Coordinates of C-alpha atoms in Angstrom, one line a residue:
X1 CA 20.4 -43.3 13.9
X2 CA 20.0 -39.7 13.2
X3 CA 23.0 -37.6 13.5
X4 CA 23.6 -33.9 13.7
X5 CA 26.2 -32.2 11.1
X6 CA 28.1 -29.1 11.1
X7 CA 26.8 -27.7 7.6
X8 CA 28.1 -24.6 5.7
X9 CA 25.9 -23.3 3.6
X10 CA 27.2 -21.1 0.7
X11 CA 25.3 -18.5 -0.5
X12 CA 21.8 -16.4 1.2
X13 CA 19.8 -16.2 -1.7
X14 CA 16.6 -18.1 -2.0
X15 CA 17.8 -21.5 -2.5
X16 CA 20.2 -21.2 0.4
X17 CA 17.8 -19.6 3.4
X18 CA 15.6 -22.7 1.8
X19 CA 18.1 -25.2 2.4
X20 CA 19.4 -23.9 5.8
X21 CA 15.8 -23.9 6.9
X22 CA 15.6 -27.6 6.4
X23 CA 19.1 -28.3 7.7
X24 CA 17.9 -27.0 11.1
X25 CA 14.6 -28.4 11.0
X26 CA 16.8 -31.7 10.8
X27 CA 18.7 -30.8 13.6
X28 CA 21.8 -29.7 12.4
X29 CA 24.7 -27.1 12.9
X30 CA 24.1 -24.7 10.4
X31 CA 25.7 -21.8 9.1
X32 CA 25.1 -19.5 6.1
X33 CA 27.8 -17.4 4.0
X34 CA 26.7 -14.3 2.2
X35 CA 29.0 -12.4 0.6
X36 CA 27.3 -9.4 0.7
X37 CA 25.4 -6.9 3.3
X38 CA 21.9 -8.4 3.3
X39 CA 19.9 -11.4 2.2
X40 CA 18.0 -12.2 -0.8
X41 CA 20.5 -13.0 -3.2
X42 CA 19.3 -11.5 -7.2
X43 CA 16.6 -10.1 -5.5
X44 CA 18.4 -7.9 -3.5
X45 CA 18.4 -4.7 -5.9
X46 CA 21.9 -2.7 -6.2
X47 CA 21.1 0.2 -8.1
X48 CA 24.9 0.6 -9.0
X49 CA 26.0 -0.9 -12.4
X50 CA 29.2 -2.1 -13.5
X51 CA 31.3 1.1 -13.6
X52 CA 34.3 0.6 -15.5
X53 CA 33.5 -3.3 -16.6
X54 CA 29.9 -3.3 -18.4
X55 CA 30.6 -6.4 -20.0
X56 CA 31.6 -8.2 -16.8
X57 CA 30.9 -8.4 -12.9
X58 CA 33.2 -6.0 -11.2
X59 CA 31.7 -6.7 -7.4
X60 CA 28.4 -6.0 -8.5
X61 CA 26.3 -9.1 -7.7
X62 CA 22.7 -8.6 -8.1
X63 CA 21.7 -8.5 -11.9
X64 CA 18.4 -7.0 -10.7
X65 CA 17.0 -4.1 -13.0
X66 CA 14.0 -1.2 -11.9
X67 CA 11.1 -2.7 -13.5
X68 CA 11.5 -6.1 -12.6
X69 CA 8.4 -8.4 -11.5
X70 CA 7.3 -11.8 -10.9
X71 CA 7.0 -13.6 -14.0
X72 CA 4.8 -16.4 -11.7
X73 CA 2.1 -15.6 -9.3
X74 CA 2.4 -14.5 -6.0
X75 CA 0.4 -17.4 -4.4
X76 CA 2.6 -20.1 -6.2
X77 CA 6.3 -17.9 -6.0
X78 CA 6.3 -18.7 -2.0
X79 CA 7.3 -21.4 0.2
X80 CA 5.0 -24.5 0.6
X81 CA 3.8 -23.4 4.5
X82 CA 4.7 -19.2 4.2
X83 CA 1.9 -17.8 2.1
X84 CA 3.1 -14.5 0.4
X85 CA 0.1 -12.4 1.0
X86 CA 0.8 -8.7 0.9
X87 CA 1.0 -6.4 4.0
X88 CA -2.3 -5.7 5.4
X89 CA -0.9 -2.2 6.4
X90 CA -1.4 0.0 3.3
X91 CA 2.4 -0.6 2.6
X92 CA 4.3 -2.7 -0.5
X93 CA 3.0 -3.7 -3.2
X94 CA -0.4 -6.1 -2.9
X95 CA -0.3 -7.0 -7.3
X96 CA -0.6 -10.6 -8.2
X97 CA 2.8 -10.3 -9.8
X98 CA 4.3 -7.6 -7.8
X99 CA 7.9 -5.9 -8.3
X100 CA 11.1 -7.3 -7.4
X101 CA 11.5 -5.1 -3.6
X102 CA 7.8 -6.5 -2.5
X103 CA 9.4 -10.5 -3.4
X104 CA 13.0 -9.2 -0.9
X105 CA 10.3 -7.9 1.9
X106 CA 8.8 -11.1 1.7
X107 CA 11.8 -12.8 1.4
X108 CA 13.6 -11.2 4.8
X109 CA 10.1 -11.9 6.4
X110 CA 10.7 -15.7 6.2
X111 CA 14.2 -15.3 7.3
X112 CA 12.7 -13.5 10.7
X113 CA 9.8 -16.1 10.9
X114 CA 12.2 -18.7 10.9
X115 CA 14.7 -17.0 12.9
X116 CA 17.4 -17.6 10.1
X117 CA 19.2 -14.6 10.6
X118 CA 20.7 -15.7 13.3
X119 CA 22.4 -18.4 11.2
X120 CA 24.1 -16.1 8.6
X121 CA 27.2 -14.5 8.4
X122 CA 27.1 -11.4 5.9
X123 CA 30.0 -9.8 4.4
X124 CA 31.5 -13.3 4.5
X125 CA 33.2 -13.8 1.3
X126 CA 34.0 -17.5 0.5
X127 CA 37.6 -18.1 -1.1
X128 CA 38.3 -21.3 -1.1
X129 CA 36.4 -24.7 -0.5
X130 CA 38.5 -28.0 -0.8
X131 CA 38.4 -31.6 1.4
X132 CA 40.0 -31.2 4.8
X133 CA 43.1 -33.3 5.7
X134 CA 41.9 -36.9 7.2
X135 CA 41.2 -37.0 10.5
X136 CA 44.3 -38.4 13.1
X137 CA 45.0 -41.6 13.7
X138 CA 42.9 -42.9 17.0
X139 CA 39.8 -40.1 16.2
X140 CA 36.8 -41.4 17.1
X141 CA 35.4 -39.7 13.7
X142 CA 38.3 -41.6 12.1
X143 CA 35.7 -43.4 9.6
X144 CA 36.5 -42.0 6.3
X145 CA 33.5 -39.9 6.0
X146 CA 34.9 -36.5 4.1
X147 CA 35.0 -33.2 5.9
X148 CA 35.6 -29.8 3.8
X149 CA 38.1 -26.7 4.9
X150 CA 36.5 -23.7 3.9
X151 CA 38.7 -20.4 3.5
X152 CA 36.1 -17.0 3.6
X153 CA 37.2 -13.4 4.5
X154 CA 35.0 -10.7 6.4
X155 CA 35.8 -7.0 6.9
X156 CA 37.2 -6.2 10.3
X157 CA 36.6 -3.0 12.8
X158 CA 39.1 -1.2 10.9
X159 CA 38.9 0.3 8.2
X160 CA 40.0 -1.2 5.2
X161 CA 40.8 -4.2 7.1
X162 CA 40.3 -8.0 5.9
X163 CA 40.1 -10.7 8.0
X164 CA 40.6 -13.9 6.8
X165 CA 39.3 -17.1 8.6
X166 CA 39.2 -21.2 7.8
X167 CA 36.8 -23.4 9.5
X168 CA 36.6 -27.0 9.1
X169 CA 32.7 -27.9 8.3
X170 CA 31.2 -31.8 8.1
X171 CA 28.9 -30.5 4.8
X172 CA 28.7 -28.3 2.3
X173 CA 25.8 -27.1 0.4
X174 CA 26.5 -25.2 -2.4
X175 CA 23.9 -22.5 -3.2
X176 CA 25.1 -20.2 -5.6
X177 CA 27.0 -18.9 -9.0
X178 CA 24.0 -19.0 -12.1
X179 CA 23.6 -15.3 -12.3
X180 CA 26.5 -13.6 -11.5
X181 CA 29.1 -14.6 -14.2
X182 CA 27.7 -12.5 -17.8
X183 CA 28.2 -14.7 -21.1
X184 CA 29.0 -12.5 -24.0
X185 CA 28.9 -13.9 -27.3
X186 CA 31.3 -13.9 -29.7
X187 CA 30.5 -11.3 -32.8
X188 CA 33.0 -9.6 -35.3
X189 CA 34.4 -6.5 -34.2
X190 CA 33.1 -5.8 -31.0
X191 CA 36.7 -5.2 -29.2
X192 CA 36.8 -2.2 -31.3
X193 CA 33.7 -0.8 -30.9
X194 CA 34.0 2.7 -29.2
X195 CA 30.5 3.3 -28.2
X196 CA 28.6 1.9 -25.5
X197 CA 27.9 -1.9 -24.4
X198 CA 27.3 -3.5 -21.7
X199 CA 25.7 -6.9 -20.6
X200 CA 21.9 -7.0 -19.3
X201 CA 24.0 -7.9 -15.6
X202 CA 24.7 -4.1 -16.2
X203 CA 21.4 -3.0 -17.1
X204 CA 18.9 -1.0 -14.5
X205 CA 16.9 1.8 -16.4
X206 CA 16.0 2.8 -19.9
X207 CA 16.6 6.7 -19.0
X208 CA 20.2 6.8 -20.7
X209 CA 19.2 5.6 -24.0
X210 CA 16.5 8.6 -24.7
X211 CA 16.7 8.8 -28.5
X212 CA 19.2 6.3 -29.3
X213 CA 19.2 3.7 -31.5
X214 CA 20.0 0.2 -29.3
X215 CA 20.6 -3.2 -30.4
X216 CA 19.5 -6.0 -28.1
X217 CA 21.4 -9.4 -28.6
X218 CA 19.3 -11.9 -27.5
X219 CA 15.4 -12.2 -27.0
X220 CA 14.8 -14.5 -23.9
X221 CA 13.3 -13.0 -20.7
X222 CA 15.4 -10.5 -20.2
X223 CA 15.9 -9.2 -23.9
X224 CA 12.1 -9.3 -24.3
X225 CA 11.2 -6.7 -21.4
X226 CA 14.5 -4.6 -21.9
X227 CA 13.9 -4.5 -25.6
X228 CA 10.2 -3.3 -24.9
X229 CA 11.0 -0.9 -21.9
X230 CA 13.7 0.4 -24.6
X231 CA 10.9 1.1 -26.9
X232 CA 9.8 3.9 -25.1
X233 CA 12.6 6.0 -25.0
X234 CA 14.6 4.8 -27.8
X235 CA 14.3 6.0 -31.4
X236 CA 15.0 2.2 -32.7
X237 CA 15.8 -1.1 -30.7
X238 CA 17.1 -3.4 -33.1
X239 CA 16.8 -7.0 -31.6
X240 CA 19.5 -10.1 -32.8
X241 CA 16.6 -13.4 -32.6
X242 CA 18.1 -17.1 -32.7
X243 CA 15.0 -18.3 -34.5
X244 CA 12.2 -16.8 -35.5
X245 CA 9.9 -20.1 -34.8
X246 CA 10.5 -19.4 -31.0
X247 CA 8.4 -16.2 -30.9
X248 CA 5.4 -16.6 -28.9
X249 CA 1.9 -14.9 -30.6
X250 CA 2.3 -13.0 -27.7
X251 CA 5.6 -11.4 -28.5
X252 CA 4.3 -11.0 -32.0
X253 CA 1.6 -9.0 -30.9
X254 CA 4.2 -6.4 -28.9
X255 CA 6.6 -6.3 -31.7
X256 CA 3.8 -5.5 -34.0
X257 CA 2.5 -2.7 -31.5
X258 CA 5.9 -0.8 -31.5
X259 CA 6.6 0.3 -34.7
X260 CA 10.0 0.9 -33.5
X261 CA 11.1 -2.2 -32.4
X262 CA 12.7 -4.7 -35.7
X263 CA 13.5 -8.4 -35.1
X264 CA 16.9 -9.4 -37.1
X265 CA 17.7 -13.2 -37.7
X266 CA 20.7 -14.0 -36.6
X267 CA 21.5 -17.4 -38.8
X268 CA 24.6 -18.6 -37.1
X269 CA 26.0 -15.2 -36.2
X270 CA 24.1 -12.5 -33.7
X271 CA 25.3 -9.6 -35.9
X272 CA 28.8 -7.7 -36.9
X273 CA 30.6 -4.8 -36.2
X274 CA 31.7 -2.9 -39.2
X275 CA 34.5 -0.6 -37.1
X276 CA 35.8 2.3 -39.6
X277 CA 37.1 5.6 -38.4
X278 CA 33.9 7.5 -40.3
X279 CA 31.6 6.2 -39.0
X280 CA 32.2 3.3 -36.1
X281 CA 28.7 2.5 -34.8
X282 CA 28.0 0.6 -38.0
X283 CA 26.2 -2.6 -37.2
X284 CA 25.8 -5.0 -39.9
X285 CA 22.7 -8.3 -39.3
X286 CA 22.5 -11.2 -40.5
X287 CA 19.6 -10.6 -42.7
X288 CA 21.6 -8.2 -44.5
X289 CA 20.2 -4.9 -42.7
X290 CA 22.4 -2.5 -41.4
X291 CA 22.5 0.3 -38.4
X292 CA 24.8 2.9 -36.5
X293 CA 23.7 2.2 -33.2
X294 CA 24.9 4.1 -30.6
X295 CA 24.3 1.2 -27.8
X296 CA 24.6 -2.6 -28.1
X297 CA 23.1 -4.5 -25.0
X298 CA 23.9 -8.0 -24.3
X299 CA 21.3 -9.9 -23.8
X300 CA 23.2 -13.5 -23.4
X301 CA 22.4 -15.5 -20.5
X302 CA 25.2 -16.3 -17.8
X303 CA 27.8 -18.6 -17.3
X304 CA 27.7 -21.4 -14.2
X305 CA 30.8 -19.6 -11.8
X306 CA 31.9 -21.5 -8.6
X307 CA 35.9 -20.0 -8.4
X308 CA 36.2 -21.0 -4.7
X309 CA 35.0 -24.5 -4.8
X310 CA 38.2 -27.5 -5.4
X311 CA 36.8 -31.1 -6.3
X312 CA 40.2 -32.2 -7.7
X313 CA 38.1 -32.4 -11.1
X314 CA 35.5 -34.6 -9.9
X315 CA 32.6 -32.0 -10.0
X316 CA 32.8 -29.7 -13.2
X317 CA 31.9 -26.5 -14.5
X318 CA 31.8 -25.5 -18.6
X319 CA 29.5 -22.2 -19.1
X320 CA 26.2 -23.7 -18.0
X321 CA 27.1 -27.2 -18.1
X322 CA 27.8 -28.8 -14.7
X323 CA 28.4 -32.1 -13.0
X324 CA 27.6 -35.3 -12.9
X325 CA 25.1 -34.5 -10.3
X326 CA 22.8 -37.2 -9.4
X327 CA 19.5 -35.8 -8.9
X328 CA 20.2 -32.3 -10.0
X329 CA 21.6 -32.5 -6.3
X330 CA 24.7 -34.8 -4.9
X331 CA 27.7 -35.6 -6.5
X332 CA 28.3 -38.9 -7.0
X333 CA 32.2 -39.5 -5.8
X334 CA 31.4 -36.3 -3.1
X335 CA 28.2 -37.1 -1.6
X336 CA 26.8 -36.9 0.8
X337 CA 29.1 -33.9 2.0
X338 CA 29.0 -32.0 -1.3
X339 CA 25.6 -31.2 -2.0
X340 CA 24.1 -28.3 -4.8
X341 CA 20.5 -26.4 -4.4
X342 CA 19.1 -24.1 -6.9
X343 CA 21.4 -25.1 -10.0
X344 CA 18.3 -26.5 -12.0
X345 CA 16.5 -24.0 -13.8
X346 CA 12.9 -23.6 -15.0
X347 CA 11.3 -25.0 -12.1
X348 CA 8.9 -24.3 -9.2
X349 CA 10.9 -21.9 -6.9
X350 CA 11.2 -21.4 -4.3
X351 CA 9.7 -25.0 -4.0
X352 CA 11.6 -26.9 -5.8
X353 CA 14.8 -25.9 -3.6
X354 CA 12.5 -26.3 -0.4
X355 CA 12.1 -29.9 -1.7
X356 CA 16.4 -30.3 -2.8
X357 CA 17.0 -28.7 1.0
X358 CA 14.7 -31.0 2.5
X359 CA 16.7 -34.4 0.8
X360 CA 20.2 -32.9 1.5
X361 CA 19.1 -32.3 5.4
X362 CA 17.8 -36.2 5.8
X363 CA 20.7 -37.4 3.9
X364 CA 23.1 -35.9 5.9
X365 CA 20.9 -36.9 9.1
X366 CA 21.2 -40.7 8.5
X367 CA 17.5 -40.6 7.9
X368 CA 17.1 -41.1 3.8
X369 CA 20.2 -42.9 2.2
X370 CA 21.7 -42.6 -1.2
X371 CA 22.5 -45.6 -3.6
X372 CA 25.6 -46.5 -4.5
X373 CA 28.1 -43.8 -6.1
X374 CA 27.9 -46.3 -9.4
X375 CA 24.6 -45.9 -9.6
X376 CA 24.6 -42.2 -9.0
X377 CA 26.9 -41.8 -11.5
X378 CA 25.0 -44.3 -14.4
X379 CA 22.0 -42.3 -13.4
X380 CA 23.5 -38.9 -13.8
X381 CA 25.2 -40.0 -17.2
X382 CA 22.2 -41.0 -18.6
X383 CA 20.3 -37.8 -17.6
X384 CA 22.8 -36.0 -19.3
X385 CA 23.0 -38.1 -22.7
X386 CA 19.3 -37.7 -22.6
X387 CA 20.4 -34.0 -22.6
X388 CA 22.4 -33.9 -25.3
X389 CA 20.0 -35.8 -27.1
X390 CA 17.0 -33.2 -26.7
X391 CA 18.7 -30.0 -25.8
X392 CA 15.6 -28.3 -26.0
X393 CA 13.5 -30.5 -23.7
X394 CA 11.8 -29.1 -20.8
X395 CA 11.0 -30.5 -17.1
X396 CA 7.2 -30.7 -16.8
X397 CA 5.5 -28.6 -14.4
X398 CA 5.3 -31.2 -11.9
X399 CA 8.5 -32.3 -11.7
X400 CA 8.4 -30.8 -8.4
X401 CA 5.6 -33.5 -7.0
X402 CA 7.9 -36.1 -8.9
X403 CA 11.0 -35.1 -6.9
X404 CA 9.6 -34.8 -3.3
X405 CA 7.7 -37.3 -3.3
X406 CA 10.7 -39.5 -4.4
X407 CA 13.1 -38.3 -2.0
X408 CA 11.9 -36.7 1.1
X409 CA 8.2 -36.9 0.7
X410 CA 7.7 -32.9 0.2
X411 CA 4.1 -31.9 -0.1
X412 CA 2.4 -32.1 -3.8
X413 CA 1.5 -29.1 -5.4
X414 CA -2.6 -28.0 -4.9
X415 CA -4.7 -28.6 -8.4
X416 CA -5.7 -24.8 -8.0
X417 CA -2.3 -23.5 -7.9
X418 CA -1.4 -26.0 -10.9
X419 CA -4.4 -24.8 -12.8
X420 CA -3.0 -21.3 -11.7
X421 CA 0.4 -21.5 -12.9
X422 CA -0.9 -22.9 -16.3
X423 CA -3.5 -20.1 -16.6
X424 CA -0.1 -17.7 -16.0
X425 CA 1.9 -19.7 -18.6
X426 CA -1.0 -19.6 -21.3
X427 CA -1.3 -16.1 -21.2
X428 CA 2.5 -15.3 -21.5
X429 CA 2.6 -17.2 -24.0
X430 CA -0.7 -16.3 -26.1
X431 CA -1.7 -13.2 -24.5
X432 CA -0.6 -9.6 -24.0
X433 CA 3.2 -10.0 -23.1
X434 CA 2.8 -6.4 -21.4
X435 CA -0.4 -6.6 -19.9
X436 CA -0.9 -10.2 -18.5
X437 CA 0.8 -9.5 -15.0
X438 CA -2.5 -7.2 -14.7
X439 CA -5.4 -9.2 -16.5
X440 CA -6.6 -11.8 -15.7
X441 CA -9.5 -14.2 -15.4
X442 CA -9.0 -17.0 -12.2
X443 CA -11.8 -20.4 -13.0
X444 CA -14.1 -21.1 -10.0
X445 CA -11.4 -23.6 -9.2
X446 CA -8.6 -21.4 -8.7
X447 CA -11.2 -19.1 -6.8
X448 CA -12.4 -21.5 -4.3
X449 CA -8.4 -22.4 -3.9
X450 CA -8.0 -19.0 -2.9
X451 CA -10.6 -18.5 -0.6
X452 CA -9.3 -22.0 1.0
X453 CA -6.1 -20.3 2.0
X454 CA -7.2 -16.8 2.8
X455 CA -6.6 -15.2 -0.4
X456 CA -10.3 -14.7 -0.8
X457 CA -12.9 -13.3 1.6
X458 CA -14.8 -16.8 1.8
X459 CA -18.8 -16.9 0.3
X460 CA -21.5 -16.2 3.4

């Protein structure tokens, strides 16, 4: 039989309005928890910054900086039945790969189609999330199925005033914490340095380091466009690489354009910082080159940070390592309660967590069933020794397909938006790191695709 569950769902980012979405669909009781004034989760720009704690969080959740845009296509970075066309009104902004306030417009306009809003509590601060005492003696819900207390605080009418609530809930989805927690690396000196740093989580213009000489640690996404952005106002940018074999020819090509940008291997160590009253911004690479920088920029990734949530140790969190989940989604000794969307990166989003909402909403129904919590738990070990085994490893592309049709028999991706995303991935990776968002060349199956949906005025 199906049944309807009172679900909390933490967090109103993208992978939570996703899952809460599904969760009604299903029938259920659902409501969201966002911490802050408005939807949209990183995509929700605060221009503030960290005052007083650059290297940490200091109530400042969105790590969202100015120039931010898609890194995917508009026409795949949607949900699988919400096209995100642009405005037909002359207003936003209509690019393929359009800035970060155009994907928040979008995003609040699925929340109104789907009349989500009506499910979500802002200001609603989660403290603390930990199983519920048993049920009495004589219930009639007296079957040993786990229910969860959660402990959240909202500000009252008055000002100043915090209001703090509990509410027992039959399921929890858990649908935040990857980018709001900075990792710092650990380099020589740098709890003496005097002059400026600060974490990219900190980071929203390049105005404020006109003529200065900036080093960058670390050269993934976000090094890579702050670094170049840098370039333009800075008189060096001095950039701390793990390995020189993972620079794509596209990279190559920008660093080789900027004659002030220099790549520094870091072999074992990002750099060090030679502190001396004389002359304190010395900052020594591993290559052996040296600078007096006047700005060091963190450019390090984030750890996994779930404070509020109490397995009793059976679910864990070590910087960006978590689990056992089984599935990327339940874990074993917790489920079906205790469920987790959006913690797997590098994948299809927002369609990947359409897919994870969809499973958690017919598990909890009564209409899909887990195995056993032994073979959860064999299946999530061996996921995670094959891990260990190839840290390096990558999902494929259509590990999306794999998933939904697996567990909740999600729509597979069109060809044309495959042969779209890979177009998009080939030309990151071989092209002109600063100019593919803008250039680009679609096959006349990717065309037809997008006339098919109304991308395209279709051919008299």
């Amino acid at each position: 039989m199906v049944s309807s569950k009172k679900v909390c769902v933490i967090g109103g980012g993208m992978s939570g309005l996703a899952s809460a979405r599904e969760l009604l669909r299903e029938g259920h009781d659902v409501t969201v928890m966002e911490q802050i004034g408005g939807v949209g989760g990183q995509w929700l720009y605060d221009p503030r910054t960290d005052a007083g704690d650059p290297l940490g969080t200091a109530g400042v959740h969105s790590s969202m900086y100015t120039s931010v845009r898609l890194i995917s296509p508009r026409e795949m970075t949607c949900f699988s039945d919400f096209p995100f066309f642009p405005k037909n009104d002359g207003t936003g902004d209509a690019r393929r790969y359009p800035g970060h306030a155009e994907f928040l417009r979008y995003i609040r306009d699925f929340c109104e189609a789907f009349g989500l809003m009506d499910v979500v509590r802002l200001n609603a601060k989660v403290l603390h999330v930990g199983l519920a005492a048993p049920h009495a003696a004589g219930d009639g819900d007296g079957n040993g199925i786990k229910r969860w207390k959660v402990s959240w605080s909202r500000h009252g009418d008055c000002d100043g005033e915090v209001v703090t609530t509990e509410e027992v809930f039959d399921a929890i989805v858990v649908a935040v914490g990857q980018y709001t927690q900075p990792r710092l690396p650990s380099i020589n000196g740098m709890d003496k340095w005097s002059r400026r740093q600060l974490h990219s989580h900190s980071y929203r213009v390049p105005d404020s380091f006109h003529g200065e000489v900036v080093v960058v640690v670390g050269f993934h996404e976000s090094g890579k466009d702050i670094a170049q952005e840098l370039c333009n106002v800075a008189r060096e940018v001095h950039v701390s690489v793990k390995s020189m074999d993972g620079l794509t020819p596209a990279v190559s090509k920008a660093v080789a354009r900027h004659h002030n940008l220099h790549l520094h291997l870091q072999e074992g160590n990002p750099c060090s910082i030679v502190h001396s009253e004389s002359d304190p911004g010395n900052v020594m690479f591993a290559d052996g080159a040296c600078v007096v920088a006047d700005s060091i920029i963190y450019c390090t990734g984030y750890d996994l940070s779930l404070p509020f949530l109490d397995t009793g140790g059976l679910v864990t969190v070590d910087g960006d390592r978590f689990g056992p989940l089984f599935e990327h989604t339940f874990p074993p000794a917790l489920a079906p309660t205790l469920s987790f969307v959006g913690m797997l990166r590098l994948v299809m989003v927002p369609r990947f967590y359409e897919a994870q909402g969809r499973w958690v909403a017919q598990v909890l129904s009564g209409r899909r069933q887990l195995p056993s919590s032994e073979e959860m738990m064999r299946s999530a070990e061996e996921y995670d020794r094959a891990r260990e085994a190839c840290p390096s490893c990558r999902l494929e592309l259509d590990y999306c397909d794999v998933f939904g049709a697996k567990h909740c028999d999600f729509p597979p991706v069109e060809q044309w938006k495959m042969e779209l995303l890979s177009s998009a991935f080939a030309r990151v990776r071989d092209g002109d790191v600063e100019s593919y968002c803008d250039s680009y060349h679609d096959s006349d199956l990717v065309r037809e695709g997008l006339r098919s949906e109304g991308w395209l005025p279709r051919t008299p």
